């Protein structure tokens, strides 16, 4: 990191079914190198609420920030990234909706042969993944004990969050980077590449499951650093 013109703040936004603790490995790597890292605990009840939670973190920071989102967190940063303190967006195996799109619309027409996430029917307005299929779909390269814990500690994902549409995609006005997880069985890698290209994102690809931010924190942290340092 060189020069005072580059932001030292990095804000990490998690996706559906999980909470911010999954970022611990990435947090540790970046913190050791002098970045000020914040982790948003977005409730995943509605897109609007999660954007507000992200804005509260940004409001409390001194200086500018790079905003990072995983999975549904990509939809959050696409909207929240319009905040005046955000200088760049980083998508980690994430949704990058355009204006009027939601996660729901982006997953409504999967390509032939693509793996189908094992999302159970809604219960009281919330979604869960089938715990027996969680590891294979979400965290295939995560140690079995940790993947089991993730499956058994799922955060209910609100239907309103899934259906929340972006009104102003920040990637249209701010630089974006996109890290594709090549072995993802939640968001098909071809869909990731298409969203990255549409957003004009600097793109890289690494082997990894949807939980690449957990299984390969070093590679994810290095990618975020490149986006942060310009």
mmCIF file of C-alpha atoms in Angstrom:
data_model
loop_
_atom_site.group_PDB
_atom_site.id
_atom_site.type_symbol
_atom_site.label_atom_id
_atom_site.label_comp_id
_atom_site.label_asym_id
_atom_site.label_seq_id
_atom_site.Cartn_x
_atom_site.Cartn_y
_atom_site.Cartn_z
ATOM 1 C CA UNK A 1 0.000 0.000 0.000
ATOM 2 C CA UNK A 2 1.543 3.308 -0.997
ATOM 3 C CA UNK A 3 0.513 6.906 -0.750
ATOM 4 C CA UNK A 4 -2.196 8.582 1.283
ATOM 5 C CA UNK A 5 -4.547 8.834 -1.680
ATOM 6 C CA UNK A 6 -5.561 5.188 -1.378
ATOM 7 C CA UNK A 7 -8.280 4.197 1.067
ATOM 8 C CA UNK A 8 -7.187 2.077 4.004
ATOM 9 C CA UNK A 9 -10.760 1.154 4.946
ATOM 10 C CA UNK A 10 -12.223 -2.126 3.734
ATOM 11 C CA UNK A 11 -15.829 -3.071 4.505
ATOM 12 C CA UNK A 12 -16.890 -6.724 4.168
ATOM 13 C CA UNK A 13 -20.529 -7.670 3.529
ATOM 14 C CA UNK A 14 -21.739 -11.277 3.887
ATOM 15 C CA UNK A 15 -24.475 -13.025 1.936
ATOM 16 C CA UNK A 16 -27.518 -15.140 2.722
ATOM 17 C CA UNK A 17 -27.646 -18.095 5.137
ATOM 18 C CA UNK A 18 -24.459 -16.958 6.948
ATOM 19 C CA UNK A 19 -23.215 -14.101 9.118
ATOM 20 C CA UNK A 20 -20.113 -11.928 9.146
ATOM 21 C CA UNK A 21 -17.962 -14.404 11.099
ATOM 22 C CA UNK A 22 -17.143 -16.252 7.874
ATOM 23 C CA UNK A 23 -14.928 -13.313 6.937
ATOM 24 C CA UNK A 24 -12.571 -13.980 9.881
ATOM 25 C CA UNK A 25 -9.719 -15.389 7.774
ATOM 26 C CA UNK A 26 -9.905 -12.519 5.284
ATOM 27 C CA UNK A 27 -10.218 -10.020 8.144
ATOM 28 C CA UNK A 28 -7.105 -11.388 9.842
ATOM 29 C CA UNK A 29 -5.041 -11.262 6.649
ATOM 30 C CA UNK A 30 -5.986 -7.700 5.792
ATOM 31 C CA UNK A 31 -5.751 -6.394 9.344
ATOM 32 C CA UNK A 32 -2.210 -7.728 9.698
ATOM 33 C CA UNK A 33 -1.230 -5.626 6.692
ATOM 34 C CA UNK A 34 -2.513 -2.396 8.165
ATOM 35 C CA UNK A 35 -5.959 -2.070 6.644
ATOM 36 C CA UNK A 36 -8.886 -0.923 8.765
ATOM 37 C CA UNK A 37 -11.371 -3.735 8.202
ATOM 38 C CA UNK A 38 -15.043 -3.573 9.185
ATOM 39 C CA UNK A 39 -17.525 -6.448 8.920
ATOM 40 C CA UNK A 40 -21.196 -5.640 8.371
ATOM 41 C CA UNK A 41 -23.660 -7.878 10.210
ATOM 42 C CA UNK A 42 -26.527 -7.363 7.815
ATOM 43 C CA UNK A 43 -29.770 -8.961 9.058
ATOM 44 C CA UNK A 44 -30.710 -10.295 5.571
ATOM 45 C CA UNK A 45 -34.357 -9.461 6.171
ATOM 46 C CA UNK A 46 -34.629 -6.980 3.286
ATOM 47 C CA UNK A 47 -32.284 -5.404 0.769
ATOM 48 C CA UNK A 48 -33.245 -1.967 2.048
ATOM 49 C CA UNK A 49 -32.393 -2.937 5.627
ATOM 50 C CA UNK A 50 -29.068 -4.444 4.630
ATOM 51 C CA UNK A 51 -28.126 -1.353 2.630
ATOM 52 C CA UNK A 52 -28.959 0.729 5.711
ATOM 53 C CA UNK A 53 -26.794 -1.532 7.906
ATOM 54 C CA UNK A 54 -23.911 -1.114 5.461
ATOM 55 C CA UNK A 55 -24.360 2.648 5.356
ATOM 56 C CA UNK A 56 -24.181 2.808 9.154
ATOM 57 C CA UNK A 57 -20.759 1.176 9.047
ATOM 58 C CA UNK A 58 -19.600 3.498 6.273
ATOM 59 C CA UNK A 59 -20.900 6.568 8.097
ATOM 60 C CA UNK A 60 -18.771 5.700 11.133
ATOM 61 C CA UNK A 61 -15.510 5.460 9.186
ATOM 62 C CA UNK A 62 -12.896 8.130 8.751
ATOM 63 C CA UNK A 63 -12.048 8.454 5.096
ATOM 64 C CA UNK A 64 -12.975 6.457 2.030
ATOM 65 C CA UNK A 65 -13.590 2.733 1.770
ATOM 66 C CA UNK A 66 -13.601 -0.221 -0.589
ATOM 67 C CA UNK A 67 -16.827 -2.205 -0.301
ATOM 68 C CA UNK A 68 -16.657 -5.996 -0.630
ATOM 69 C CA UNK A 69 -19.624 -8.355 -1.024
ATOM 70 C CA UNK A 70 -20.009 -12.122 -1.167
ATOM 71 C CA UNK A 71 -23.008 -13.811 -2.818
ATOM 72 C CA UNK A 72 -26.185 -11.851 -1.901
ATOM 73 C CA UNK A 73 -23.814 -9.316 -0.341
ATOM 74 C CA UNK A 74 -23.029 -8.358 -3.931
ATOM 75 C CA UNK A 75 -26.573 -7.096 -4.344
ATOM 76 C CA UNK A 76 -26.166 -5.153 -1.106
ATOM 77 C CA UNK A 77 -22.943 -3.445 -2.194
ATOM 78 C CA UNK A 78 -24.372 -2.745 -5.657
ATOM 79 C CA UNK A 79 -26.938 -0.477 -3.995
ATOM 80 C CA UNK A 80 -24.996 0.596 -0.898
ATOM 81 C CA UNK A 81 -21.943 1.408 -3.004
ATOM 82 C CA UNK A 82 -23.506 4.690 -4.073
ATOM 83 C CA UNK A 83 -22.475 6.015 -0.645
ATOM 84 C CA UNK A 84 -20.099 8.971 -1.016
ATOM 85 C CA UNK A 85 -17.293 7.237 0.912
ATOM 86 C CA UNK A 86 -17.147 4.190 -1.377
ATOM 87 C CA UNK A 87 -14.373 4.356 -3.968
ATOM 88 C CA UNK A 88 -14.565 0.828 -5.418
ATOM 89 C CA UNK A 89 -16.577 -2.389 -5.306
ATOM 90 C CA UNK A 90 -15.246 -5.934 -4.965
ATOM 91 C CA UNK A 91 -17.450 -8.933 -5.743
ATOM 92 C CA UNK A 92 -16.463 -12.329 -4.350
ATOM 93 C CA UNK A 93 -18.537 -15.042 -6.092
ATOM 94 C CA UNK A 94 -21.355 -12.528 -5.816
ATOM 95 C CA UNK A 95 -24.485 -11.268 -7.494
ATOM 96 C CA UNK A 96 -24.039 -7.978 -9.363
ATOM 97 C CA UNK A 97 -27.567 -6.872 -10.313
ATOM 98 C CA UNK A 98 -28.369 -4.145 -12.789
ATOM 99 C CA UNK A 99 -31.128 -1.573 -12.288
ATOM 100 C CA UNK A 100 -34.433 -3.273 -11.505
ATOM 101 C CA UNK A 101 -32.844 -6.676 -10.915
ATOM 102 C CA UNK A 102 -32.829 -8.713 -7.710
ATOM 103 C CA UNK A 103 -31.219 -11.965 -6.673
ATOM 104 C CA UNK A 104 -34.584 -13.552 -7.385
ATOM 105 C CA UNK A 105 -34.615 -12.379 -11.001
ATOM 106 C CA UNK A 106 -30.968 -13.343 -11.514
ATOM 107 C CA UNK A 107 -31.565 -16.956 -10.437
ATOM 108 C CA UNK A 108 -34.970 -17.371 -12.101
ATOM 109 C CA UNK A 109 -33.644 -18.871 -15.341
ATOM 110 C CA UNK A 110 -30.603 -21.086 -14.629
ATOM 111 C CA UNK A 111 -28.605 -22.360 -17.595
ATOM 112 C CA UNK A 112 -29.236 -25.979 -18.631
ATOM 113 C CA UNK A 113 -27.257 -28.422 -16.528
ATOM 114 C CA UNK A 114 -26.336 -25.883 -13.870
ATOM 115 C CA UNK A 115 -26.441 -27.167 -10.290
ATOM 116 C CA UNK A 116 -29.572 -26.088 -8.441
ATOM 117 C CA UNK A 117 -28.982 -24.731 -4.914
ATOM 118 C CA UNK A 118 -30.821 -26.896 -2.347
ATOM 119 C CA UNK A 119 -33.040 -24.078 -1.082
ATOM 120 C CA UNK A 120 -35.974 -25.415 0.921
ATOM 121 C CA UNK A 121 -39.523 -24.069 0.477
ATOM 122 C CA UNK A 122 -40.030 -20.794 2.389
ATOM 123 C CA UNK A 123 -41.030 -21.024 6.044
ATOM 124 C CA UNK A 124 -42.756 -17.951 7.486
ATOM 125 C CA UNK A 125 -41.151 -15.781 4.826
ATOM 126 C CA UNK A 126 -37.610 -17.135 5.283
ATOM 127 C CA UNK A 127 -35.345 -19.431 3.304
ATOM 128 C CA UNK A 128 -32.905 -22.111 4.449
ATOM 129 C CA UNK A 129 -30.614 -24.521 2.649
ATOM 130 C CA UNK A 130 -31.106 -28.243 3.126
ATOM 131 C CA UNK A 131 -28.594 -28.932 5.897
ATOM 132 C CA UNK A 132 -27.764 -32.363 4.475
ATOM 133 C CA UNK A 133 -26.781 -30.803 1.142
ATOM 134 C CA UNK A 134 -25.252 -27.592 2.502
ATOM 135 C CA UNK A 135 -21.628 -28.713 2.411
ATOM 136 C CA UNK A 136 -21.714 -30.046 -1.155
ATOM 137 C CA UNK A 137 -23.447 -26.967 -2.534
ATOM 138 C CA UNK A 138 -22.069 -24.115 -0.436
ATOM 139 C CA UNK A 139 -18.819 -25.230 1.159
ATOM 140 C CA UNK A 140 -17.370 -28.265 -0.609
ATOM 141 C CA UNK A 141 -13.749 -27.252 0.052
ATOM 142 C CA UNK A 142 -14.282 -26.205 3.682
ATOM 143 C CA UNK A 143 -13.235 -28.675 6.428
ATOM 144 C CA UNK A 144 -16.135 -31.026 7.141
ATOM 145 C CA UNK A 145 -16.533 -29.952 10.759
ATOM 146 C CA UNK A 146 -16.739 -26.274 9.816
ATOM 147 C CA UNK A 147 -19.113 -26.950 6.926
ATOM 148 C CA UNK A 148 -21.389 -28.860 9.321
ATOM 149 C CA UNK A 149 -21.334 -25.950 11.750
ATOM 150 C CA UNK A 150 -22.202 -23.529 8.951
ATOM 151 C CA UNK A 151 -25.124 -25.762 7.953
ATOM 152 C CA UNK A 152 -26.403 -25.965 11.532
ATOM 153 C CA UNK A 153 -25.998 -22.232 12.260
ATOM 154 C CA UNK A 154 -27.762 -20.865 9.178
ATOM 155 C CA UNK A 155 -29.174 -17.364 9.351
ATOM 156 C CA UNK A 156 -32.730 -17.234 7.974
ATOM 157 C CA UNK A 157 -32.682 -15.410 4.635
ATOM 158 C CA UNK A 158 -35.737 -13.223 4.154
ATOM 159 C CA UNK A 159 -37.801 -13.461 0.983
ATOM 160 C CA UNK A 160 -37.869 -9.650 0.937
ATOM 161 C CA UNK A 161 -34.064 -9.649 0.697
ATOM 162 C CA UNK A 162 -34.125 -12.152 -2.146
ATOM 163 C CA UNK A 163 -36.683 -10.035 -3.997
ATOM 164 C CA UNK A 164 -35.145 -6.637 -3.240
ATOM 165 C CA UNK A 165 -34.446 -4.837 -6.522
ATOM 166 C CA UNK A 166 -31.496 -2.533 -7.087
ATOM 167 C CA UNK A 167 -32.504 0.985 -8.101
ATOM 168 C CA UNK A 168 -29.067 2.462 -8.855
ATOM 169 C CA UNK A 169 -26.203 0.030 -9.522
ATOM 170 C CA UNK A 170 -23.028 1.570 -8.169
ATOM 171 C CA UNK A 171 -20.837 -0.377 -10.606
ATOM 172 C CA UNK A 172 -22.103 1.912 -13.353
ATOM 173 C CA UNK A 173 -20.208 4.836 -11.814
ATOM 174 C CA UNK A 174 -17.472 3.228 -9.675
ATOM 175 C CA UNK A 175 -14.707 0.744 -10.509
ATOM 176 C CA UNK A 176 -15.473 -2.903 -9.810
ATOM 177 C CA UNK A 177 -13.452 -6.082 -9.407
ATOM 178 C CA UNK A 178 -14.839 -9.609 -9.489
ATOM 179 C CA UNK A 179 -13.334 -12.843 -8.172
ATOM 180 C CA UNK A 180 -14.944 -15.903 -9.779
ATOM 181 C CA UNK A 181 -15.060 -19.125 -7.736
ATOM 182 C CA UNK A 182 -14.460 -21.739 -10.411
ATOM 183 C CA UNK A 183 -16.069 -24.634 -8.503
ATOM 184 C CA UNK A 184 -19.126 -22.753 -7.237
ATOM 185 C CA UNK A 185 -22.320 -24.839 -7.034
ATOM 186 C CA UNK A 186 -24.549 -21.995 -5.799
ATOM 187 C CA UNK A 187 -23.905 -19.321 -8.450
ATOM 188 C CA UNK A 188 -22.753 -21.011 -11.683
ATOM 189 C CA UNK A 189 -19.305 -19.730 -12.727
ATOM 190 C CA UNK A 190 -20.597 -18.798 -16.230
ATOM 191 C CA UNK A 191 -23.188 -16.539 -14.561
ATOM 192 C CA UNK A 192 -20.452 -14.994 -12.431
ATOM 193 C CA UNK A 193 -18.359 -14.259 -15.513
ATOM 194 C CA UNK A 194 -21.338 -12.737 -17.312
ATOM 195 C CA UNK A 195 -22.151 -10.420 -14.398
ATOM 196 C CA UNK A 196 -18.494 -9.427 -14.075
ATOM 197 C CA UNK A 197 -18.233 -8.598 -17.768
ATOM 198 C CA UNK A 198 -21.463 -6.593 -17.693
ATOM 199 C CA UNK A 199 -20.155 -4.576 -14.749
ATOM 200 C CA UNK A 200 -16.902 -3.863 -16.561
ATOM 201 C CA UNK A 201 -15.089 -5.480 -13.658
ATOM 202 C CA UNK A 202 -11.448 -6.410 -13.448
ATOM 203 C CA UNK A 203 -11.837 -10.159 -13.163
ATOM 204 C CA UNK A 204 -9.793 -13.030 -11.785
ATOM 205 C CA UNK A 205 -10.645 -16.666 -11.178
ATOM 206 C CA UNK A 206 -9.551 -19.114 -8.483
ATOM 207 C CA UNK A 207 -10.447 -22.712 -7.720
ATOM 208 C CA UNK A 208 -12.955 -22.747 -4.893
ATOM 209 C CA UNK A 209 -16.472 -23.397 -3.714
ATOM 210 C CA UNK A 210 -19.097 -20.747 -3.086
ATOM 211 C CA UNK A 211 -17.484 -20.345 0.349
ATOM 212 C CA UNK A 212 -14.139 -19.410 -1.228
ATOM 213 C CA UNK A 213 -13.847 -16.518 1.232
ATOM 214 C CA UNK A 214 -13.731 -19.126 4.019
ATOM 215 C CA UNK A 215 -11.672 -21.815 2.287
ATOM 216 C CA UNK A 216 -9.146 -19.540 0.563
ATOM 217 C CA UNK A 217 -8.890 -16.378 2.675
ATOM 218 C CA UNK A 218 -5.380 -15.606 1.456
ATOM 219 C CA UNK A 219 -6.363 -15.547 -2.202
ATOM 220 C CA UNK A 220 -9.476 -13.493 -1.442
ATOM 221 C CA UNK A 221 -7.529 -11.030 0.713
ATOM 222 C CA UNK A 222 -4.895 -10.615 -1.998
ATOM 223 C CA UNK A 223 -7.602 -9.887 -4.574
ATOM 224 C CA UNK A 224 -9.189 -7.281 -2.297
ATOM 225 C CA UNK A 225 -5.795 -5.674 -1.708
ATOM 226 C CA UNK A 226 -5.250 -5.282 -5.448
ATOM 227 C CA UNK A 227 -8.570 -3.480 -5.773
ATOM 228 C CA UNK A 228 -7.828 -1.312 -2.738
ATOM 229 C CA UNK A 229 -4.324 -0.288 -3.747
ATOM 230 C CA UNK A 230 -5.240 0.509 -7.346
#
